[in-house]
PDB file of C-alpha atoms in Angstrom:
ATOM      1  CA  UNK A   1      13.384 -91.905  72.528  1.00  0.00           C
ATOM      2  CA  UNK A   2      12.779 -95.186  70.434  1.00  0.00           C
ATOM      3  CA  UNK A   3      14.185 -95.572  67.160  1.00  0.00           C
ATOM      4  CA  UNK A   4      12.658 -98.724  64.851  1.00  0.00           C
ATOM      5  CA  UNK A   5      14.309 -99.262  61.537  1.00  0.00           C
ATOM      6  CA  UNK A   6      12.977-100.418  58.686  1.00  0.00           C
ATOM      7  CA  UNK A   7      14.605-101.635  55.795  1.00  0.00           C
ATOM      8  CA  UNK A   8      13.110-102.413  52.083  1.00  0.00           C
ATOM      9  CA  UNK A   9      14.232-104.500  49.574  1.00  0.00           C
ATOM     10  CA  UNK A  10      12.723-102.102  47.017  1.00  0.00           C
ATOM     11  CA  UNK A  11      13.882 -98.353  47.317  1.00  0.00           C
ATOM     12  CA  UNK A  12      10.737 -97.049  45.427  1.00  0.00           C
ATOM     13  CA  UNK A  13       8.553 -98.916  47.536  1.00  0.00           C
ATOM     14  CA  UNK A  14       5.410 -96.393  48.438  1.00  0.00           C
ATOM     15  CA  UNK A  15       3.822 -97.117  51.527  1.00  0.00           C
ATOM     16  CA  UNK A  16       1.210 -95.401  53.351  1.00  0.00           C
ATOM     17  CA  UNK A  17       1.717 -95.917  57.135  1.00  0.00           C
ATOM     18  CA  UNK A  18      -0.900 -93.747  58.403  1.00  0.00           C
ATOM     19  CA  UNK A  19      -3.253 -96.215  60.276  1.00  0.00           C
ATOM     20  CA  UNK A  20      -0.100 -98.427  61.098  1.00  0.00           C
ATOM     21  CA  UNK A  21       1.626 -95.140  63.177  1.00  0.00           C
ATOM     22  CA  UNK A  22      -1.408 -94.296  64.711  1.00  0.00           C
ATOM     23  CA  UNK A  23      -2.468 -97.866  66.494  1.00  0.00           C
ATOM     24  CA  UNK A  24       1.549 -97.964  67.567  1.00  0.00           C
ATOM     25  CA  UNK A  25       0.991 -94.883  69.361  1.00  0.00           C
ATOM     26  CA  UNK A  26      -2.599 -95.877  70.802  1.00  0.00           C
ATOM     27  CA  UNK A  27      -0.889 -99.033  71.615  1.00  0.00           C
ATOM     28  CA  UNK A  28       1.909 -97.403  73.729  1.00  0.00           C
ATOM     29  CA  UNK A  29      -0.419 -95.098  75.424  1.00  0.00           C
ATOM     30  CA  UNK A  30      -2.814 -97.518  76.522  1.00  0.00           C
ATOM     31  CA  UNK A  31       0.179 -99.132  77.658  1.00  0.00           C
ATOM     32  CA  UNK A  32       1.457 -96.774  79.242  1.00  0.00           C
ATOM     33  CA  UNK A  33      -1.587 -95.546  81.229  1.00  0.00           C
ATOM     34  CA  UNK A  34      -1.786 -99.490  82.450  1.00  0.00           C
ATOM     35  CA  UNK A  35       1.512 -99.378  83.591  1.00  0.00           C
ATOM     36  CA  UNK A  36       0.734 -95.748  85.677  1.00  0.00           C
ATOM     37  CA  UNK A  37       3.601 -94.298  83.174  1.00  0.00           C
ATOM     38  CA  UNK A  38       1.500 -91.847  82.017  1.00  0.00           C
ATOM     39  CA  UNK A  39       1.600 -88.604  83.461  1.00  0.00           C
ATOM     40  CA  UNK A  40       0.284 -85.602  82.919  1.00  0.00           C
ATOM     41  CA  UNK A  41       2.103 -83.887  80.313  1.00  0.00           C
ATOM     42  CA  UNK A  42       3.590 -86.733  78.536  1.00  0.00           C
ATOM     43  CA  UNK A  43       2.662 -87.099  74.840  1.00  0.00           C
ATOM     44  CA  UNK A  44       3.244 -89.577  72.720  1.00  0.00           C
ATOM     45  CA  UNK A  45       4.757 -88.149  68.956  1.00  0.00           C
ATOM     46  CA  UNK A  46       5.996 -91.258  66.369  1.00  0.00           C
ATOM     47  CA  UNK A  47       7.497 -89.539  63.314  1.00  0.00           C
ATOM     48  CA  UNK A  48       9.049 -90.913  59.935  1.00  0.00           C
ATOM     49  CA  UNK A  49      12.993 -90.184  60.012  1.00  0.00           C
ATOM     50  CA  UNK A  50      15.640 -91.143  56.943  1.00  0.00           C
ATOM     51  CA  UNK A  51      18.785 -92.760  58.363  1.00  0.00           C
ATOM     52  CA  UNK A  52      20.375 -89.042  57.026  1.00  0.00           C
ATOM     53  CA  UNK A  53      18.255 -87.268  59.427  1.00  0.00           C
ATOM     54  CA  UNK A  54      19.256 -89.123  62.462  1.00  0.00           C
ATOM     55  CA  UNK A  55      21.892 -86.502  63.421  1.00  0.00           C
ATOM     56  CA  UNK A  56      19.146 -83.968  64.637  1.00  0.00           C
ATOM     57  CA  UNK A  57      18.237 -87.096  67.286  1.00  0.00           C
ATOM     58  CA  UNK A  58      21.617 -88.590  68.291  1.00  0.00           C
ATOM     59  CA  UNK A  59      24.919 -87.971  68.926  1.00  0.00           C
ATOM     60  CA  UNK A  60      27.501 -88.569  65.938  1.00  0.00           C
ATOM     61  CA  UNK A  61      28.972 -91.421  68.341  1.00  0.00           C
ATOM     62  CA  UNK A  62      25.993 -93.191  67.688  1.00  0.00           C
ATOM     63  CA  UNK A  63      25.825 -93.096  64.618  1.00  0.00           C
ATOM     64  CA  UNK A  64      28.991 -93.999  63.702  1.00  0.00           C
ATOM     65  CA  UNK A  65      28.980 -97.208  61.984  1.00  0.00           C
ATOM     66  CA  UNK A  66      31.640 -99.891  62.632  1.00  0.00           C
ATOM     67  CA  UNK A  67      33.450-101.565  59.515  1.00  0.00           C
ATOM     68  CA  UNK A  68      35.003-104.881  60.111  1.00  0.00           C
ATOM     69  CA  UNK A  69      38.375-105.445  58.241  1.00  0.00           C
ATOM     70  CA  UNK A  70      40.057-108.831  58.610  1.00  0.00           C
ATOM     71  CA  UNK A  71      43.010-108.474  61.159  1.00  0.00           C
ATOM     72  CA  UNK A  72      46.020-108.796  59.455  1.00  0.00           C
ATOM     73  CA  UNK A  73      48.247-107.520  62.244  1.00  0.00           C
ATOM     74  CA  UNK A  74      47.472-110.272  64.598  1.00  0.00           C
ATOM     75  CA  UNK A  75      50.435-112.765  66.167  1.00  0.00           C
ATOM     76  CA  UNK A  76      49.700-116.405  66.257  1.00  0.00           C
ATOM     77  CA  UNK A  77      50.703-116.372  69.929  1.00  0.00           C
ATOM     78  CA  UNK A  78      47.195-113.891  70.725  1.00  0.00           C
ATOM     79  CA  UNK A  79      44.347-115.483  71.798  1.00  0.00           C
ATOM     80  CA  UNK A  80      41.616-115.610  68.952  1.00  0.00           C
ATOM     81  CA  UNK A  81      38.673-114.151  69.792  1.00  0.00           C
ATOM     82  CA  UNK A  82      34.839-116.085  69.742  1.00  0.00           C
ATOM     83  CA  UNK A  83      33.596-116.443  66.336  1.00  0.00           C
ATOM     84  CA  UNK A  84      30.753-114.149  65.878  1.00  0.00           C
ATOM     85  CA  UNK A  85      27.149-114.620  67.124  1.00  0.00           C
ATOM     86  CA  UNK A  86      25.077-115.056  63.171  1.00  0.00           C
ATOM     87  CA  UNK A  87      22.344-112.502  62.717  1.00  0.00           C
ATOM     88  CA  UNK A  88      18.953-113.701  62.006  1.00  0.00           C
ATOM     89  CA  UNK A  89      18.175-114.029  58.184  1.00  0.00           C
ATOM     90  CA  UNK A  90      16.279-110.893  57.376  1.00  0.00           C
ATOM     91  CA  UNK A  91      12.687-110.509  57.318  1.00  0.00           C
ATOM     92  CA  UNK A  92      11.461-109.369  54.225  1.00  0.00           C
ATOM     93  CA  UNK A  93       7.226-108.565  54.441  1.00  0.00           C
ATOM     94  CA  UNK A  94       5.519-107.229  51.006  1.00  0.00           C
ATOM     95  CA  UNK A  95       3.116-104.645  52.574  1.00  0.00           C
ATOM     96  CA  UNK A  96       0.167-105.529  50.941  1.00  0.00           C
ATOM     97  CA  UNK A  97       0.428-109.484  52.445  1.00  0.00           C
ATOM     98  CA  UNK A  98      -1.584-110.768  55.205  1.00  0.00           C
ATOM     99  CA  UNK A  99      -1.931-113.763  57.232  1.00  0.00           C
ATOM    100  CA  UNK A 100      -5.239-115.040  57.824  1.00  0.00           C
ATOM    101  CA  UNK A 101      -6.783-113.873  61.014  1.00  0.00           C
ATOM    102  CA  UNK A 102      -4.063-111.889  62.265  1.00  0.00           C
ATOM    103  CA  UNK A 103      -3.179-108.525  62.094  1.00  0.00           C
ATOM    104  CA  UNK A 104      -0.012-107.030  60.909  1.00  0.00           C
ATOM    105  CA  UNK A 105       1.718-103.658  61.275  1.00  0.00           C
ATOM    106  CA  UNK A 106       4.706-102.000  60.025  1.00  0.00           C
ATOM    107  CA  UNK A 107       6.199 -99.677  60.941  1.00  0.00           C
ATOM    108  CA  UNK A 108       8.578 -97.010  59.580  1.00  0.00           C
ATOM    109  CA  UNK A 109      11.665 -95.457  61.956  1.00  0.00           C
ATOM    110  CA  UNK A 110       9.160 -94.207  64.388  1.00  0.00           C
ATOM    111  CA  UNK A 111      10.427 -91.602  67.267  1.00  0.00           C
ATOM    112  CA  UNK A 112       8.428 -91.302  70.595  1.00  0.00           C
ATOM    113  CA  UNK A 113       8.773 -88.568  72.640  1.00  0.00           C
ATOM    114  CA  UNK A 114       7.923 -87.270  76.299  1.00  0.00           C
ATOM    115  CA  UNK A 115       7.279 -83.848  76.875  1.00  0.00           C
ATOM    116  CA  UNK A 116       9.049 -82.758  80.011  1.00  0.00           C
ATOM    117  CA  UNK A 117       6.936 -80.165  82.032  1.00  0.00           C
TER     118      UNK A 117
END
């Protein structure tokens, strides 16, 4: 299963994903049947999930997510660990923008499946 997450910076934002879902899914199959991945049986299902609905997919252990508290515990003799690795700035795209000559496509959390014979 692939999960892709999506995240607005409006929460009313209304988006109609349609075509966008659909070419993913062409995409990976075409892919796929390149590759010889493809077999008979397998299908290819991309679905919109909230974050909340996760739980049917994955384990609570994944899910779990990880606050980070400054250490105040720590002796000065303990070795300090790496500072941490920055996160790219996020990418904010307004739906209805395009570039010249290229195509874009967003996508919403987006689950593929196999069927297993």
């Amino acid at each position: 299963m692939w999960f892709i997450e999506l995240q607005f910076e409006k929460s009313t934002l209304n988006l109609d994903l349609t075509y966008d879902i659909q070419t993913f899914v062409e995409n990976v199959n075409s892919q796929a049947r390149k590759s010889y991945m493809l077999r008979e049986g397998m299908i290819t299902q991309a679905r919109y999930v909230r974050r909340k609905q996760l739980n049917q997919y994955l384990p609570a252990s994944l899910l779990r997510r990880e606050r980070t508290s400054p250490d105040t515990n720590s002796s000065s003799l303990s070795t300090p660990s790496p500072p941490p690795v920055p996160s790219p700035p996020p990418v904010s795209l307004d739906a209805t923008e395009r570039l010249p000559g290229r195509k874009q496509t967003v996508l919403p959390n987006t689950t593929i499946k196999k069927k297993l014979s």
